[in-house]
């Protein structure tokens, strides 16, 4: 972890009055409780990647399950396929959580990014009044001026033999002139009823705790926990013709018809074949 030195942090933490800093002490007081999932909430002014930091801590066995690491700014944030994730300081929520899903078969751990998507979408709808859809496997979509835009993403990484670090990035107050790429969005641009990052972060972590505990209590069974049905209901990819760009440079085009029990996207191709896709970049070719 490479945070700014104390004097740098103190000089700059209020540099944008529309984007106040998070209060780590208040977050810990609100979220850490006996018997709960979250054991610590750490806020750092700046780092390269919260995922990389937390994976290193978990691999060295220096962090227990339930550690949350939040950065006010990341300069080496990563998405899937090692894509860079950059945004102005305090314009969004950039954080990672450490999970050790003991009692859940490893083959079901692939549901964790989908579970996180459900938890985040549920929280954003509840606390910010923003209808958030899920693009398989890990994108968060909102509607801005009638156009579907990506406002967040999720990245899950193994850490050692028994842990998974899940990173979450959400654009909160990003303005139109700050968007990193065409097709990006933010909660503010989507008309959120609140853009208070403290409020949003608390809601997301509480929702994630509820879904994770429910899933783990069911032994990671996506059907028994209700996760598979809920994910499908909120997945904007289903019912669309999509192109799956696969590792190795090949691609498959078909209608996305289901998310199977392993969390894979099932495509119905023109040849009449139902092809499950476990990894790849999905391009929506036409609306549902």
mmCIF file of C-alpha atoms in Angstrom:
data_model
loop_
_atom_site.group_PDB
_atom_site.id
_atom_site.type_symbol
_atom_site.label_atom_id
_atom_site.label_comp_id
_atom_site.label_asym_id
_atom_site.label_seq_id
_atom_site.Cartn_x
_atom_site.Cartn_y
_atom_site.Cartn_z
ATOM 1 C CA UNK A 1 0.000 0.000 0.000
ATOM 2 C CA UNK A 2 1.400 3.425 -0.895
ATOM 3 C CA UNK A 3 -0.691 6.153 0.734
ATOM 4 C CA UNK A 4 0.288 9.790 0.606
ATOM 5 C CA UNK A 5 2.261 11.065 3.534
ATOM 6 C CA UNK A 6 0.278 12.681 6.339
ATOM 7 C CA UNK A 7 0.986 16.293 5.379
ATOM 8 C CA UNK A 8 -0.035 15.669 1.753
ATOM 9 C CA UNK A 9 -3.288 14.019 2.862
ATOM 10 C CA UNK A 10 -4.136 16.835 5.259
ATOM 11 C CA UNK A 11 -3.447 19.520 2.634
ATOM 12 C CA UNK A 12 -5.668 17.947 0.004
ATOM 13 C CA UNK A 13 -8.471 16.060 1.687
ATOM 14 C CA UNK A 14 -10.857 19.036 1.385
ATOM 15 C CA UNK A 15 -9.580 20.273 -1.991
ATOM 16 C CA UNK A 16 -12.977 19.599 -3.609
ATOM 17 C CA UNK A 17 -15.785 20.664 -1.281
ATOM 18 C CA UNK A 18 -18.341 18.770 -3.385
ATOM 19 C CA UNK A 19 -16.409 15.573 -2.684
ATOM 20 C CA UNK A 20 -15.768 15.345 1.063
ATOM 21 C CA UNK A 21 -13.484 12.598 2.390
ATOM 22 C CA UNK A 22 -14.752 9.438 4.016
ATOM 23 C CA UNK A 23 -14.559 9.140 7.784
ATOM 24 C CA UNK A 24 -12.933 5.816 8.619
ATOM 25 C CA UNK A 25 -13.770 6.031 12.315
ATOM 26 C CA UNK A 26 -17.470 6.624 11.628
ATOM 27 C CA UNK A 27 -17.545 3.793 9.078
ATOM 28 C CA UNK A 28 -15.999 1.339 11.536
ATOM 29 C CA UNK A 29 -18.434 2.400 14.227
ATOM 30 C CA UNK A 30 -21.367 1.820 11.882
ATOM 31 C CA UNK A 31 -20.272 -1.435 10.254
ATOM 32 C CA UNK A 32 -18.089 -3.393 12.657
ATOM 33 C CA UNK A 33 -20.123 -5.363 15.164
ATOM 34 C CA UNK A 34 -19.715 -8.516 17.183
ATOM 35 C CA UNK A 35 -20.771 -11.541 15.156
ATOM 36 C CA UNK A 36 -20.913 -9.545 11.930
ATOM 37 C CA UNK A 37 -18.901 -10.094 8.769
ATOM 38 C CA UNK A 38 -16.995 -6.822 8.726
ATOM 39 C CA UNK A 39 -14.093 -6.837 11.159
ATOM 40 C CA UNK A 40 -12.247 -3.704 10.069
ATOM 41 C CA UNK A 41 -12.716 -0.811 7.642
ATOM 42 C CA UNK A 42 -9.524 0.931 6.565
ATOM 43 C CA UNK A 43 -9.538 4.155 4.544
ATOM 44 C CA UNK A 44 -6.367 5.294 2.797
ATOM 45 C CA UNK A 45 -6.008 8.581 0.881
ATOM 46 C CA UNK A 46 -4.324 6.991 -2.112
ATOM 47 C CA UNK A 47 -2.970 3.662 -3.301
ATOM 48 C CA UNK A 48 -2.197 1.798 -6.478
ATOM 49 C CA UNK A 49 -4.896 -0.860 -6.185
ATOM 50 C CA UNK A 50 -6.940 -1.880 -3.157
ATOM 51 C CA UNK A 51 -7.234 -5.373 -4.637
ATOM 52 C CA UNK A 52 -3.472 -5.764 -4.955
ATOM 53 C CA UNK A 53 -2.944 -4.454 -1.422
ATOM 54 C CA UNK A 54 -5.520 -6.773 0.110
ATOM 55 C CA UNK A 55 -4.404 -9.828 -1.889
ATOM 56 C CA UNK A 56 -0.872 -9.263 -0.566
ATOM 57 C CA UNK A 57 -2.104 -8.968 3.025
ATOM 58 C CA UNK A 58 -4.266 -12.083 2.705
ATOM 59 C CA UNK A 59 -1.525 -14.133 1.063
ATOM 60 C CA UNK A 60 0.843 -13.209 3.901
ATOM 61 C CA UNK A 61 -1.927 -14.063 6.400
ATOM 62 C CA UNK A 62 -1.907 -10.507 7.727
ATOM 63 C CA UNK A 63 -5.652 -9.948 7.289
ATOM 64 C CA UNK A 64 -8.695 -11.832 8.517
ATOM 65 C CA UNK A 65 -11.988 -12.289 6.736
ATOM 66 C CA UNK A 66 -14.070 -9.148 6.768
ATOM 67 C CA UNK A 67 -11.336 -6.570 6.219
ATOM 68 C CA UNK A 68 -12.507 -3.714 3.981
ATOM 69 C CA UNK A 69 -9.903 -1.524 2.310
ATOM 70 C CA UNK A 70 -11.120 1.762 0.789
ATOM 71 C CA UNK A 71 -9.035 4.204 -1.231
ATOM 72 C CA UNK A 72 -10.028 7.799 -1.855
ATOM 73 C CA UNK A 73 -7.974 7.589 -5.037
ATOM 74 C CA UNK A 74 -6.345 4.763 -7.014
ATOM 75 C CA UNK A 75 -3.590 5.255 -9.561
ATOM 76 C CA UNK A 76 -3.346 1.635 -10.691
ATOM 77 C CA UNK A 77 -6.893 0.369 -10.294
ATOM 78 C CA UNK A 78 -7.697 -2.680 -12.407
ATOM 79 C CA UNK A 79 -10.774 -4.159 -13.960
ATOM 80 C CA UNK A 80 -11.198 -7.464 -15.737
ATOM 81 C CA UNK A 81 -8.596 -8.329 -18.409
ATOM 82 C CA UNK A 82 -6.208 -5.935 -16.595
ATOM 83 C CA UNK A 83 -8.048 -2.873 -17.881
ATOM 84 C CA UNK A 84 -7.166 0.302 -15.999
ATOM 85 C CA UNK A 85 -9.720 2.003 -13.770
ATOM 86 C CA UNK A 86 -9.030 5.683 -13.134
ATOM 87 C CA UNK A 87 -11.126 8.500 -11.694
ATOM 88 C CA UNK A 88 -10.593 11.802 -9.856
ATOM 89 C CA UNK A 89 -10.002 11.593 -6.125
ATOM 90 C CA UNK A 90 -13.162 11.053 -4.056
ATOM 91 C CA UNK A 91 -15.374 10.945 -7.174
ATOM 92 C CA UNK A 92 -16.354 7.356 -6.509
ATOM 93 C CA UNK A 93 -16.076 4.381 -4.217
ATOM 94 C CA UNK A 94 -12.996 2.223 -4.775
ATOM 95 C CA UNK A 95 -12.721 -0.606 -2.277
ATOM 96 C CA UNK A 96 -11.958 -4.278 -1.762
ATOM 97 C CA UNK A 97 -13.180 -6.847 0.742
ATOM 98 C CA UNK A 98 -11.533 -10.041 1.972
ATOM 99 C CA UNK A 99 -13.705 -13.147 2.112
ATOM 100 C CA UNK A 100 -12.823 -16.643 3.290
ATOM 101 C CA UNK A 101 -15.835 -18.754 2.232
ATOM 102 C CA UNK A 102 -15.136 -21.790 4.391
ATOM 103 C CA UNK A 103 -17.735 -24.511 4.005
ATOM 104 C CA UNK A 104 -18.412 -23.561 0.391
ATOM 105 C CA UNK A 105 -16.974 -25.845 -2.312
ATOM 106 C CA UNK A 106 -14.291 -24.078 -4.336
ATOM 107 C CA UNK A 107 -16.188 -24.747 -7.564
ATOM 108 C CA UNK A 108 -18.937 -22.430 -6.301
ATOM 109 C CA UNK A 109 -16.607 -19.518 -5.530
ATOM 110 C CA UNK A 110 -17.145 -18.298 -9.083
ATOM 111 C CA UNK A 111 -20.505 -17.004 -7.917
ATOM 112 C CA UNK A 112 -18.866 -14.372 -5.687
ATOM 113 C CA UNK A 113 -18.590 -11.612 -8.346
ATOM 114 C CA UNK A 114 -22.190 -12.275 -9.410
ATOM 115 C CA UNK A 115 -23.309 -12.218 -5.771
ATOM 116 C CA UNK A 116 -21.491 -8.930 -5.308
ATOM 117 C CA UNK A 117 -23.264 -7.492 -8.342
ATOM 118 C CA UNK A 118 -26.641 -8.429 -6.888
ATOM 119 C CA UNK A 119 -25.705 -6.912 -3.526
ATOM 120 C CA UNK A 120 -24.491 -3.648 -5.054
ATOM 121 C CA UNK A 121 -27.484 -3.281 -7.372
ATOM 122 C CA UNK A 122 -29.861 -3.941 -4.477
ATOM 123 C CA UNK A 123 -28.146 -1.329 -2.312
ATOM 124 C CA UNK A 124 -28.015 1.350 -5.020
ATOM 125 C CA UNK A 125 -31.689 0.920 -5.783
ATOM 126 C CA UNK A 126 -32.597 1.140 -2.108
ATOM 127 C CA UNK A 127 -30.385 4.009 -0.963
ATOM 128 C CA UNK A 128 -29.871 6.109 -4.105
ATOM 129 C CA UNK A 129 -33.039 5.379 -6.057
ATOM 130 C CA UNK A 130 -31.004 4.285 -9.078
ATOM 131 C CA UNK A 131 -32.193 1.306 -11.096
ATOM 132 C CA UNK A 132 -28.972 -0.634 -11.577
ATOM 133 C CA UNK A 133 -28.770 -3.513 -14.043
ATOM 134 C CA UNK A 134 -26.107 -6.210 -14.237
ATOM 135 C CA UNK A 135 -24.102 -6.976 -17.348
ATOM 136 C CA UNK A 136 -22.619 -10.453 -17.130
ATOM 137 C CA UNK A 137 -20.262 -11.106 -15.533
ATOM 138 C CA UNK A 138 -19.231 -8.033 -13.560
ATOM 139 C CA UNK A 139 -20.469 -4.665 -14.852
ATOM 140 C CA UNK A 140 -22.970 -2.333 -13.193
ATOM 141 C CA UNK A 141 -25.189 -0.407 -15.605
ATOM 142 C CA UNK A 142 -27.339 2.686 -15.087
ATOM 143 C CA UNK A 143 -29.463 4.725 -17.474
ATOM 144 C CA UNK A 144 -28.353 8.264 -18.353
ATOM 145 C CA UNK A 145 -30.578 10.252 -20.726
ATOM 146 C CA UNK A 146 -32.132 7.051 -22.011
ATOM 147 C CA UNK A 147 -28.750 5.446 -22.674
ATOM 148 C CA UNK A 148 -27.343 2.435 -20.842
ATOM 149 C CA UNK A 149 -23.968 3.267 -19.308
ATOM 150 C CA UNK A 150 -21.433 1.487 -17.146
ATOM 151 C CA UNK A 151 -21.107 3.039 -13.712
ATOM 152 C CA UNK A 152 -19.162 0.333 -11.924
ATOM 153 C CA UNK A 153 -17.370 -2.961 -12.037
ATOM 154 C CA UNK A 154 -16.341 -5.912 -9.898
ATOM 155 C CA UNK A 155 -13.108 -7.905 -9.849
ATOM 156 C CA UNK A 156 -12.620 -11.094 -7.801
ATOM 157 C CA UNK A 157 -9.164 -12.587 -7.231
ATOM 158 C CA UNK A 158 -7.945 -15.620 -5.311
ATOM 159 C CA UNK A 159 -5.640 -14.884 -2.398
ATOM 160 C CA UNK A 160 -3.781 -17.951 -1.217
ATOM 161 C CA UNK A 161 -5.659 -21.217 -0.791
ATOM 162 C CA UNK A 162 -8.666 -20.124 1.206
ATOM 163 C CA UNK A 163 -9.491 -16.508 0.415
ATOM 164 C CA UNK A 164 -11.022 -14.339 -2.266
ATOM 165 C CA UNK A 165 -10.580 -10.578 -2.569
ATOM 166 C CA UNK A 166 -13.486 -8.827 -4.258
ATOM 167 C CA UNK A 167 -12.851 -5.334 -5.577
ATOM 168 C CA UNK A 168 -15.677 -2.910 -6.311
ATOM 169 C CA UNK A 169 -15.524 0.378 -8.165
ATOM 170 C CA UNK A 170 -18.529 2.704 -8.439
ATOM 171 C CA UNK A 171 -18.573 6.098 -10.153
ATOM 172 C CA UNK A 172 -20.559 8.311 -7.796
ATOM 173 C CA UNK A 173 -20.161 12.027 -8.623
ATOM 174 C CA UNK A 174 -18.260 11.765 -11.898
ATOM 175 C CA UNK A 175 -19.307 14.594 -14.216
ATOM 176 C CA UNK A 176 -19.817 14.346 -17.968
ATOM 177 C CA UNK A 177 -16.507 16.067 -18.719
ATOM 178 C CA UNK A 178 -14.671 13.649 -16.409
ATOM 179 C CA UNK A 179 -15.884 10.400 -17.974
ATOM 180 C CA UNK A 180 -12.887 8.247 -18.894
ATOM 181 C CA UNK A 181 -14.459 6.583 -21.941
ATOM 182 C CA UNK A 182 -17.645 6.821 -24.005
ATOM 183 C CA UNK A 183 -20.348 4.728 -22.415
ATOM 184 C CA UNK A 184 -19.286 5.479 -18.856
ATOM 185 C CA UNK A 185 -21.715 6.940 -16.344
ATOM 186 C CA UNK A 186 -22.149 7.743 -12.681
ATOM 187 C CA UNK A 187 -24.808 7.766 -10.000
ATOM 188 C CA UNK A 188 -25.013 11.559 -10.222
ATOM 189 C CA UNK A 189 -25.582 11.487 -13.983
ATOM 190 C CA UNK A 190 -28.252 8.816 -13.476
ATOM 191 C CA UNK A 191 -30.191 11.121 -11.129
ATOM 192 C CA UNK A 192 -29.336 9.511 -7.793
ATOM 193 C CA UNK A 193 -31.286 10.796 -4.811
ATOM 194 C CA UNK A 194 -28.044 10.826 -2.822
ATOM 195 C CA UNK A 195 -24.384 10.907 -3.788
ATOM 196 C CA UNK A 196 -23.124 10.817 -0.208
ATOM 197 C CA UNK A 197 -20.376 8.207 -0.500
ATOM 198 C CA UNK A 198 -20.543 7.350 3.194
ATOM 199 C CA UNK A 199 -24.245 6.507 2.898
ATOM 200 C CA UNK A 200 -23.744 4.516 -0.302
ATOM 201 C CA UNK A 201 -20.764 2.558 1.046
ATOM 202 C CA UNK A 202 -22.603 1.578 4.217
ATOM 203 C CA UNK A 203 -25.591 0.378 2.196
ATOM 204 C CA UNK A 204 -23.433 -1.638 -0.209
ATOM 205 C CA UNK A 205 -21.465 -3.353 2.561
ATOM 206 C CA UNK A 206 -24.596 -4.204 4.539
ATOM 207 C CA UNK A 207 -26.238 -5.639 1.431
ATOM 208 C CA UNK A 208 -23.104 -7.620 0.589
ATOM 209 C CA UNK A 209 -22.988 -9.034 4.107
ATOM 210 C CA UNK A 210 -26.612 -10.173 3.888
ATOM 211 C CA UNK A 211 -26.189 -11.886 0.510
ATOM 212 C CA UNK A 212 -22.855 -13.472 1.417
ATOM 213 C CA UNK A 213 -24.142 -14.938 4.672
ATOM 214 C CA UNK A 214 -27.256 -16.271 2.932
ATOM 215 C CA UNK A 215 -25.165 -17.861 0.167
ATOM 216 C CA UNK A 216 -22.648 -19.337 2.602
ATOM 217 C CA UNK A 217 -25.411 -20.737 4.815
ATOM 218 C CA UNK A 218 -26.689 -22.592 1.734
ATOM 219 C CA UNK A 219 -23.245 -24.070 1.111
ATOM 220 C CA UNK A 220 -22.813 -21.772 -1.861
ATOM 221 C CA UNK A 221 -25.808 -23.289 -3.657
ATOM 222 C CA UNK A 222 -26.990 -20.485 -5.982
ATOM 223 C CA UNK A 223 -30.498 -21.904 -6.316
ATOM 224 C CA UNK A 224 -31.131 -22.648 -2.639
ATOM 225 C CA UNK A 225 -29.834 -19.209 -1.603
ATOM 226 C CA UNK A 226 -32.017 -17.422 -4.176
ATOM 227 C CA UNK A 227 -28.930 -15.929 -5.794
ATOM 228 C CA UNK A 228 -29.319 -17.511 -9.230
ATOM 229 C CA UNK A 229 -32.929 -16.367 -9.617
ATOM 230 C CA UNK A 230 -32.207 -12.850 -8.345
ATOM 231 C CA UNK A 231 -29.186 -12.443 -10.578
ATOM 232 C CA UNK A 232 -31.141 -13.547 -13.644
ATOM 233 C CA UNK A 233 -33.949 -11.112 -12.809
ATOM 234 C CA UNK A 234 -31.542 -8.177 -12.749
ATOM 235 C CA UNK A 235 -29.254 -9.225 -15.601
ATOM 236 C CA UNK A 236 -29.493 -6.889 -18.595
ATOM 237 C CA UNK A 237 -27.556 -9.384 -20.732
ATOM 238 C CA UNK A 238 -30.267 -12.051 -20.744
ATOM 239 C CA UNK A 239 -32.647 -11.931 -23.700
ATOM 240 C CA UNK A 240 -30.150 -10.061 -25.854
ATOM 241 C CA UNK A 241 -28.097 -11.098 -28.835
ATOM 242 C CA UNK A 242 -24.501 -10.769 -27.702
ATOM 243 C CA UNK A 243 -21.000 -11.505 -28.853
ATOM 244 C CA UNK A 244 -18.767 -13.296 -26.382
ATOM 245 C CA UNK A 245 -15.124 -12.466 -27.063
ATOM 246 C CA UNK A 246 -13.258 -15.401 -25.571
ATOM 247 C CA UNK A 247 -9.700 -15.824 -24.299
ATOM 248 C CA UNK A 248 -7.486 -16.780 -27.212
ATOM 249 C CA UNK A 249 -9.113 -14.419 -29.696
ATOM 250 C CA UNK A 250 -12.167 -16.476 -30.688
ATOM 251 C CA UNK A 251 -15.778 -15.339 -30.301
ATOM 252 C CA UNK A 252 -19.320 -16.731 -30.139
ATOM 253 C CA UNK A 253 -22.497 -14.886 -31.117
ATOM 254 C CA UNK A 254 -25.921 -15.895 -29.858
ATOM 255 C CA UNK A 255 -28.865 -15.007 -27.669
ATOM 256 C CA UNK A 256 -28.101 -14.988 -23.958
ATOM 257 C CA UNK A 257 -30.766 -17.306 -22.598
ATOM 258 C CA UNK A 258 -29.674 -18.251 -19.065
ATOM 259 C CA UNK A 259 -27.101 -18.148 -16.316
ATOM 260 C CA UNK A 260 -26.463 -21.761 -15.342
ATOM 261 C CA UNK A 261 -25.737 -23.295 -11.953
ATOM 262 C CA UNK A 262 -22.024 -22.627 -12.355
ATOM 263 C CA UNK A 263 -22.592 -18.918 -13.043
ATOM 264 C CA UNK A 264 -21.824 -19.288 -16.752
ATOM 265 C CA UNK A 265 -23.711 -17.362 -19.403
ATOM 266 C CA UNK A 266 -25.542 -19.702 -21.783
ATOM 267 C CA UNK A 267 -25.761 -18.586 -25.417
ATOM 268 C CA UNK A 268 -28.171 -20.060 -27.953
ATOM 269 C CA UNK A 269 -26.373 -19.899 -31.298
ATOM 270 C CA UNK A 270 -27.854 -19.854 -34.785
ATOM 271 C CA UNK A 271 -26.694 -23.453 -35.172
ATOM 272 C CA UNK A 272 -29.129 -24.481 -32.429
ATOM 273 C CA UNK A 273 -26.396 -25.118 -29.872
ATOM 274 C CA UNK A 274 -26.595 -23.919 -26.286
ATOM 275 C CA UNK A 275 -23.047 -22.864 -25.462
ATOM 276 C CA UNK A 276 -22.028 -21.986 -21.880
ATOM 277 C CA UNK A 277 -19.448 -19.211 -21.537
ATOM 278 C CA UNK A 278 -17.412 -19.139 -18.346
ATOM 279 C CA UNK A 279 -15.073 -16.258 -19.160
ATOM 280 C CA UNK A 280 -14.960 -13.576 -21.795
ATOM 281 C CA UNK A 281 -15.882 -10.048 -22.769
ATOM 282 C CA UNK A 282 -19.570 -9.647 -23.600
ATOM 283 C CA UNK A 283 -20.751 -7.142 -26.179
ATOM 284 C CA UNK A 284 -24.481 -6.349 -26.261
ATOM 285 C CA UNK A 285 -25.442 -6.300 -29.926
ATOM 286 C CA UNK A 286 -29.071 -5.302 -29.595
ATOM 287 C CA UNK A 287 -31.550 -4.499 -26.799
ATOM 288 C CA UNK A 288 -33.660 -7.204 -25.204
#
